[in-house]
């Protein structure tokens, strides 16, 4: 029996849906067949040891023992499915930072351009914004060390650090005669996973880019503040989960719960029946039953599919867009001790409230909307989906591959978003909106 401590989901971008679970070793021997199987396993392990020693002794160059072991572990896990893997200590720390959504840093969104770091934008009310860092600034040096030659990840790692420590940036700014030196003291930075606004004065638009520890708080804040601003004019909500690769399972559950009064949100089912877990909504629809439309596409995975599936099954929202990624398996993150990283192992599938497994199939929208894609981008705007990954867990029903994941940069060209707005305002009509419960349930 596994002892659950906390649950995490990561989606297509990270290549996995994860459940952080502490496990105890479980070995069962039952009669002669079990003993024979164990003996055969030990023979195979002995073979591995022989190969390992032969490589160490005779390979043309002296190999790194730790890399040999790590490669062997990864090879074993890769033979299971695309989402089981080994994370070294640094990868494990990076994953924890990503899912926590909070770290010591400067508060700058950056990209790499011609080998230098370009500022996309400083995040509001962060040390970078307060120090005067501006969009399109080019960072050439960090603490007098040239950025040229570093990868983007290496540069980001240097900018992150303990809270209240200082770093000096040398910046080249268009229009400035000479480079600018800016000293910044690191502070706690929260990754903005939720962006929201009022569309017109009657529709609340909420974009969720990932499910980290800040997501539910961000969604609740957006719903409360923007609902107050709209007052009696509010027509409904658009929840945009397109190209959202996933994140924390508990956040997917609590975001779903914000729009539900009751009922199951998701279940996870492992190899053994006693490991099944069911997660249910608590009373209190934050939106007071206002209409909801959820946008998904081929890049919506894992936690995003949990939210879309729960709201669809409960007839609480109309799902608009294209079929989602189809990431329906759960991985267990098993820490391996200080400095040893962690094991990511597929241990369960998850199911929507109606019992659907979306593994290798995805969530099918109630209303399919295909975007108009520029000719030069057509070859790169379809996500292949879970079913296209070699070695994926087989789906429980017909598998589906490939779904459009393009989002037009100009909202005016965004057909899915504009349809959602028109449906909420009554400009257009579709039989799938608003969703209705079957007559036998509605009569209760």
XYZ file of C-alpha atoms in Angstrom:
444
model
C 0.000 0.000 0.000
C 1.459 3.362 -0.975
C 1.528 6.223 1.494
C 0.545 9.419 -0.333
C 2.141 12.653 0.833
C 1.394 15.116 -1.961
C 0.418 14.967 -5.602
C 1.851 16.703 -8.641
C 0.910 16.643 -12.305
C 3.163 17.890 -15.079
C 2.015 17.776 -18.628
C 3.163 17.518 -22.201
C 5.892 20.133 -22.053
C 7.604 18.346 -19.216
C 6.677 15.045 -20.741
C 4.835 13.737 -17.697
C 1.952 13.884 -15.284
C 3.430 13.427 -11.851
C 2.215 12.349 -8.421
C 4.665 12.985 -5.589
C 4.256 9.903 -3.435
C 6.456 8.280 -0.821
C 6.557 4.529 -1.283
C 7.786 1.597 0.736
C 9.492 -1.359 -1.015
C 7.096 -4.236 -1.615
C 8.449 -7.739 -2.229
C 6.149 -10.762 -2.310
C 7.306 -14.381 -2.691
C 4.614 -16.973 -3.252
C 5.756 -20.535 -3.769
C 8.149 -22.052 -6.259
C 7.105 -19.876 -9.229
C 7.955 -16.705 -7.321
C 11.300 -18.187 -6.254
C 12.098 -19.133 -9.836
C 11.232 -15.644 -11.052
C 13.434 -14.120 -8.352
C 16.329 -16.400 -9.302
C 15.995 -15.398 -12.948
C 15.965 -11.721 -11.956
C 19.174 -12.168 -9.962
C 20.796 -13.880 -12.965
C 19.910 -10.857 -15.115
C 21.323 -8.494 -12.487
C 24.504 -10.551 -12.461
C 24.666 -10.171 -16.249
C 24.339 -6.405 -15.867
C 27.205 -6.430 -13.375
C 29.382 -8.397 -15.802
C 28.670 -5.940 -18.647
C 29.309 -2.965 -16.379
C 32.698 -4.308 -15.307
C 33.645 -5.164 -18.908
C 32.852 -1.603 -20.033
C 34.846 -0.134 -17.155
C 37.830 -2.332 -17.952
C 37.956 -2.371 -21.759
C 36.198 0.661 -23.217
C 38.501 2.709 -25.478
C 38.455 5.639 -23.036
C 38.035 5.544 -19.268
C 34.292 5.997 -18.670
C 32.649 7.934 -15.858
C 31.149 5.301 -13.547
C 28.343 7.570 -12.346
C 27.330 8.385 -15.918
C 27.300 4.692 -16.796
C 24.944 3.954 -13.903
C 22.716 6.942 -14.694
C 22.492 5.905 -18.346
C 21.609 2.358 -17.327
C 18.862 3.606 -15.024
C 17.458 5.882 -17.726
C 17.577 3.050 -20.245
C 15.592 0.805 -17.913
C 12.963 3.454 -17.267
C 12.732 4.542 -20.909
C 11.802 0.951 -21.747
C 8.647 1.319 -19.635
C 6.942 4.357 -21.153
C 7.824 7.904 -22.322
C 7.216 9.477 -18.918
C 9.195 7.310 -16.518
C 12.714 8.640 -16.002
C 15.488 9.451 -13.566
C 16.116 13.040 -12.465
C 19.549 13.967 -11.199
C 19.807 16.299 -8.211
C 19.739 19.485 -10.305
C 16.783 18.346 -12.439
C 14.903 17.434 -9.268
C 15.562 20.883 -7.769
C 14.488 22.573 -11.008
C 11.240 20.601 -11.021
C 10.532 21.613 -7.448
C 11.120 25.288 -8.307
C 8.846 25.010 -11.330
C 5.962 23.457 -9.439
C 6.394 25.699 -6.404
C 6.144 28.761 -8.632
C 8.142 30.780 -6.118
C 11.893 31.435 -5.878
C 14.511 34.011 -4.990
C 15.254 36.112 -8.053
C 14.913 39.383 -9.923
C 11.530 39.148 -11.640
C 12.501 39.276 -15.327
C 11.062 37.304 -18.219
C 14.000 36.726 -20.582
C 14.889 35.036 -23.850
C 18.113 34.312 -25.734
C 18.917 36.438 -28.781
C 22.230 36.247 -30.709
C 23.934 34.680 -27.703
C 22.824 37.449 -25.347
C 19.969 37.670 -22.858
C 17.104 39.883 -23.956
C 14.479 41.103 -21.502
C 10.977 40.210 -22.652
C 9.451 42.142 -19.773
C 10.071 42.848 -16.098
C 7.321 41.454 -13.862
C 5.322 44.179 -12.117
C 6.342 45.104 -8.577
C 9.492 42.952 -8.585
C 13.104 44.067 -7.886
C 13.831 44.267 -11.635
C 10.854 46.519 -12.332
C 11.664 48.745 -9.356
C 15.326 48.997 -10.448
C 14.308 50.262 -13.886
C 14.904 47.204 -16.080
C 12.900 47.615 -19.286
C 11.522 45.380 -22.026
C 14.036 44.828 -24.881
C 17.036 45.576 -22.661
C 20.023 43.378 -23.561
C 21.881 41.909 -20.572
C 25.557 41.549 -21.461
C 27.142 40.851 -18.044
C 26.083 39.344 -14.712
C 28.349 40.394 -11.816
C 30.969 41.421 -14.410
C 30.871 37.964 -16.049
C 30.036 38.043 -19.769
C 26.746 36.376 -20.686
C 28.053 35.480 -24.137
C 28.702 31.744 -24.157
C 26.204 30.870 -21.433
C 23.007 28.996 -22.198
C 19.700 30.599 -21.287
C 19.290 28.180 -18.376
C 22.772 28.965 -17.078
C 22.061 32.699 -17.181
C 18.717 32.232 -15.434
C 20.403 30.135 -12.724
C 22.886 32.969 -12.114
C 20.086 35.525 -11.779
C 18.240 33.361 -9.275
C 19.628 33.058 -5.762
C 18.955 33.557 -2.068
C 16.602 36.373 -1.085
C 18.351 39.631 -0.018
C 21.527 38.886 -1.997
C 22.693 41.341 -4.659
C 23.620 40.995 -8.316
C 24.904 43.562 -10.811
C 23.575 43.655 -14.366
C 25.254 45.419 -17.270
C 22.594 46.389 -19.785
C 22.681 47.711 -23.332
C 19.584 49.782 -24.061
C 18.482 51.158 -27.375
C 18.980 54.937 -27.349
C 21.473 54.911 -24.470
C 24.975 56.109 -25.308
C 26.768 53.573 -23.114
C 25.977 50.414 -21.146
C 23.986 50.831 -17.938
C 24.980 49.183 -14.648
C 22.063 48.216 -12.421
C 22.459 46.647 -8.967
C 19.453 44.593 -7.855
C 18.688 42.842 -4.564
C 16.951 39.510 -5.053
C 13.524 38.994 -3.520
C 10.815 36.325 -3.523
C 9.422 36.056 -7.050
C 6.101 34.417 -7.786
C 5.565 33.001 -11.246
C 2.355 34.400 -12.703
C 0.396 31.363 -13.794
C -2.858 33.304 -14.052
C -3.575 36.370 -16.153
C -7.019 37.877 -16.305
C -8.967 40.829 -17.631
C -12.432 42.065 -18.413
C -13.446 41.641 -22.022
C -15.686 44.589 -22.613
C -17.490 45.104 -19.337
C -19.430 41.855 -19.137
C -17.113 38.808 -19.600
C -14.287 37.693 -17.299
C -11.348 36.188 -19.214
C -8.913 34.033 -17.194
C -5.794 32.583 -18.814
C -4.079 29.776 -16.862
C -0.609 28.984 -18.249
C 0.347 26.270 -15.729
C -0.831 24.785 -12.453
C 1.683 25.784 -9.774
C 1.183 26.590 -6.094
C -0.051 30.086 -6.955
C -2.737 29.080 -9.466
C -5.847 28.580 -7.335
C -5.149 31.772 -5.430
C -4.778 33.600 -8.765
C -8.009 32.182 -10.174
C -9.990 32.981 -7.035
C -8.597 36.506 -6.922
C -9.467 37.083 -10.582
C -13.001 35.743 -10.168
C -13.697 37.816 -7.033
C -12.170 41.097 -8.206
C -13.506 41.060 -11.763
C -16.956 39.846 -10.701
C -17.150 42.824 -8.371
C -16.154 45.183 -11.204
C -18.776 43.861 -13.622
C -21.606 43.768 -11.125
C -24.971 42.924 -12.709
C -23.502 43.098 -16.246
C -21.560 39.823 -15.936
C -22.473 37.377 -18.715
C -19.986 34.640 -17.796
C -16.417 33.359 -17.742
C -13.881 32.203 -20.332
C -11.207 29.924 -18.847
C -8.328 29.605 -21.330
C -6.295 26.396 -20.845
C -4.802 26.264 -24.332
C -1.158 25.156 -24.485
C -1.186 24.668 -20.714
C 1.073 21.614 -20.146
C -0.153 20.851 -16.615
C 1.219 21.239 -13.101
C 0.090 20.405 -9.595
C -2.763 17.941 -9.198
C -4.107 19.588 -6.056
C -4.299 22.892 -7.949
C -6.202 21.275 -10.829
C -8.624 19.865 -8.262
C -9.089 23.150 -6.394
C -9.499 25.156 -9.621
C -12.185 22.700 -10.747
C -13.768 22.917 -7.296
C -14.078 26.700 -7.665
C -16.702 26.153 -10.388
C -18.510 23.131 -8.897
C -20.987 22.643 -6.068
C -20.544 18.900 -5.623
C -19.437 15.650 -7.220
C -16.257 13.832 -8.145
C -13.521 15.831 -9.872
C -11.036 13.084 -10.771
C -9.953 9.604 -9.699
C -6.567 7.929 -9.957
C -6.329 4.143 -10.326
C -3.145 2.135 -9.947
C -2.316 -1.535 -10.508
C -4.107 -2.550 -7.301
C -7.736 -1.647 -6.570
C -6.948 -0.496 -3.022
C -4.747 2.281 -4.420
C -7.691 4.020 -6.131
C -8.208 7.599 -4.943
C -11.218 9.820 -5.589
C -11.224 13.594 -5.219
C -14.544 15.377 -4.701
C -15.756 18.974 -4.879
C -16.844 20.869 -1.811
C -19.972 23.026 -1.748
C -19.540 26.584 -3.014
C -19.436 27.598 -6.684
C -17.314 30.741 -6.656
C -19.038 32.057 -9.801
C -22.566 31.548 -8.426
C -23.493 29.330 -11.384
C -22.630 31.885 -14.080
C -21.980 30.355 -17.529
C -18.446 29.053 -18.132
C -16.648 28.259 -21.391
C -13.282 26.454 -21.290
C -10.848 26.765 -24.204
C -8.526 23.807 -24.937
C -6.280 22.660 -27.791
C -3.653 20.066 -28.647
C -1.235 21.590 -26.137
C -3.625 21.262 -23.171
C -2.370 18.338 -21.093
C -2.617 16.565 -17.745
C -3.895 19.003 -15.121
C -5.585 21.039 -17.872
C -7.405 17.915 -19.032
C -8.503 17.161 -15.474
C -10.182 20.584 -15.206
C -11.743 20.412 -18.672
C -12.926 16.824 -18.140
C -14.462 17.527 -14.723
C -16.370 20.610 -15.864
C -17.482 18.864 -19.060
C -18.720 15.721 -17.298
C -20.667 17.753 -14.750
C -22.201 19.864 -17.560
C -20.777 22.889 -15.765
C -18.882 24.275 -18.767
C -18.903 24.083 -22.539
C -15.527 23.012 -23.926
C -14.454 24.884 -27.073
C -11.401 24.392 -29.306
C -9.578 21.260 -30.461
C -8.945 17.863 -28.858
C -6.490 17.944 -25.967
C -3.141 16.135 -25.703
C -4.299 12.904 -24.076
C -1.944 12.703 -21.073
C -3.855 10.365 -18.794
C -1.176 8.697 -16.673
C 0.153 9.601 -13.253
C 3.814 9.458 -12.284
C 5.184 9.017 -8.792
C 8.185 11.136 -7.810
C 10.304 9.100 -5.415
C 13.188 11.069 -3.826
C 16.320 8.905 -3.680
C 18.127 10.615 -0.837
C 20.339 13.661 -0.523
C 22.233 14.400 -3.717
C 20.800 11.398 -5.583
C 17.893 13.083 -7.342
C 14.583 11.279 -7.776
C 12.817 8.536 -9.685
C 9.809 9.437 -11.834
C 7.708 6.303 -12.278
C 4.319 5.793 -13.918
C 2.038 4.314 -11.238
C -1.572 5.080 -12.189
C -4.046 6.394 -14.736
C -6.501 9.160 -13.996
C -10.172 9.194 -14.920
C -12.781 11.921 -15.353
C -15.932 11.872 -13.145
C -17.870 9.770 -15.674
C -15.094 7.156 -15.661
C -13.437 8.211 -18.927
C -9.753 7.553 -19.357
C -8.313 10.210 -21.644
C -5.003 8.349 -22.054
C -3.888 8.529 -25.707
C -7.222 10.100 -26.646
C -7.704 13.442 -24.923
C -10.744 15.559 -24.164
C -12.968 16.098 -27.200
C -14.431 19.628 -27.202
C -18.183 20.148 -27.238
C -17.629 22.652 -30.041
C -14.635 22.175 -32.312
C -13.055 25.368 -33.630
C -10.089 25.288 -36.013
C -7.949 28.413 -36.277
C -6.803 29.982 -39.534
C -3.080 29.249 -39.592
C -0.549 31.278 -41.641
C 0.875 29.192 -44.480
C 4.450 29.366 -43.151
C 3.344 27.956 -39.767
C 1.093 25.123 -40.887
C 3.779 22.467 -40.538
C 4.422 23.457 -36.895
C 0.989 24.108 -35.412
C -0.233 20.564 -34.781
C 0.705 18.753 -31.569
C 1.111 15.022 -32.190
C -0.347 14.050 -28.836
C 0.251 11.248 -26.371
C -0.767 8.509 -28.797
C 2.156 9.438 -31.071
C 4.801 8.932 -28.357
C 6.746 5.659 -28.775
C 6.045 3.238 -25.961
C 3.053 5.148 -24.575
C 0.531 3.407 -22.335
C -2.280 2.103 -24.486
C -5.602 3.871 -24.259
C -8.742 2.113 -23.085
C -10.686 3.186 -26.169
C -9.856 4.265 -29.707
C -6.664 6.318 -29.711
C -6.452 9.719 -31.366
C -3.319 11.480 -32.641
C -2.643 15.028 -33.691
C -4.571 18.175 -32.818
C -4.185 21.835 -33.669
C -2.407 23.939 -31.040
C -2.050 27.327 -32.784
C -3.257 30.452 -30.977
C -3.337 33.629 -33.110
C -1.247 36.424 -31.552
C -3.995 38.991 -32.257
C -7.197 38.273 -30.267
C -9.208 39.622 -33.195
C -8.122 36.550 -35.190
C -8.752 34.095 -32.342
C -11.783 32.168 -33.590
C -12.215 30.035 -30.460
C -12.056 33.015 -28.108
C -14.387 35.101 -30.244
C -16.924 32.279 -30.483
C -16.823 31.927 -26.694
C -17.478 35.640 -26.268
C -20.316 35.579 -28.809
C -21.952 32.588 -27.112
C -21.795 34.215 -23.680
C -23.285 37.434 -25.045
C -25.991 35.674 -27.045
C -24.669 36.915 -30.377
C -24.351 33.296 -31.570
C -26.244 30.154 -30.600
C -25.025 26.567 -30.356
C -26.826 23.515 -29.000
C -23.828 22.710 -26.780
C -24.145 26.024 -24.922
C -25.237 26.250 -22.240
C -24.624 22.599 -21.346
C -27.659 20.807 -19.950
C -27.914 17.815 -17.675
C -29.707 14.734 -18.999
C -33.454 14.925 -18.308
C -33.369 12.071 -15.799
C -30.782 13.912 -13.718
C -32.308 17.345 -14.110
C -35.620 16.024 -12.775
C -34.115 15.042 -9.433
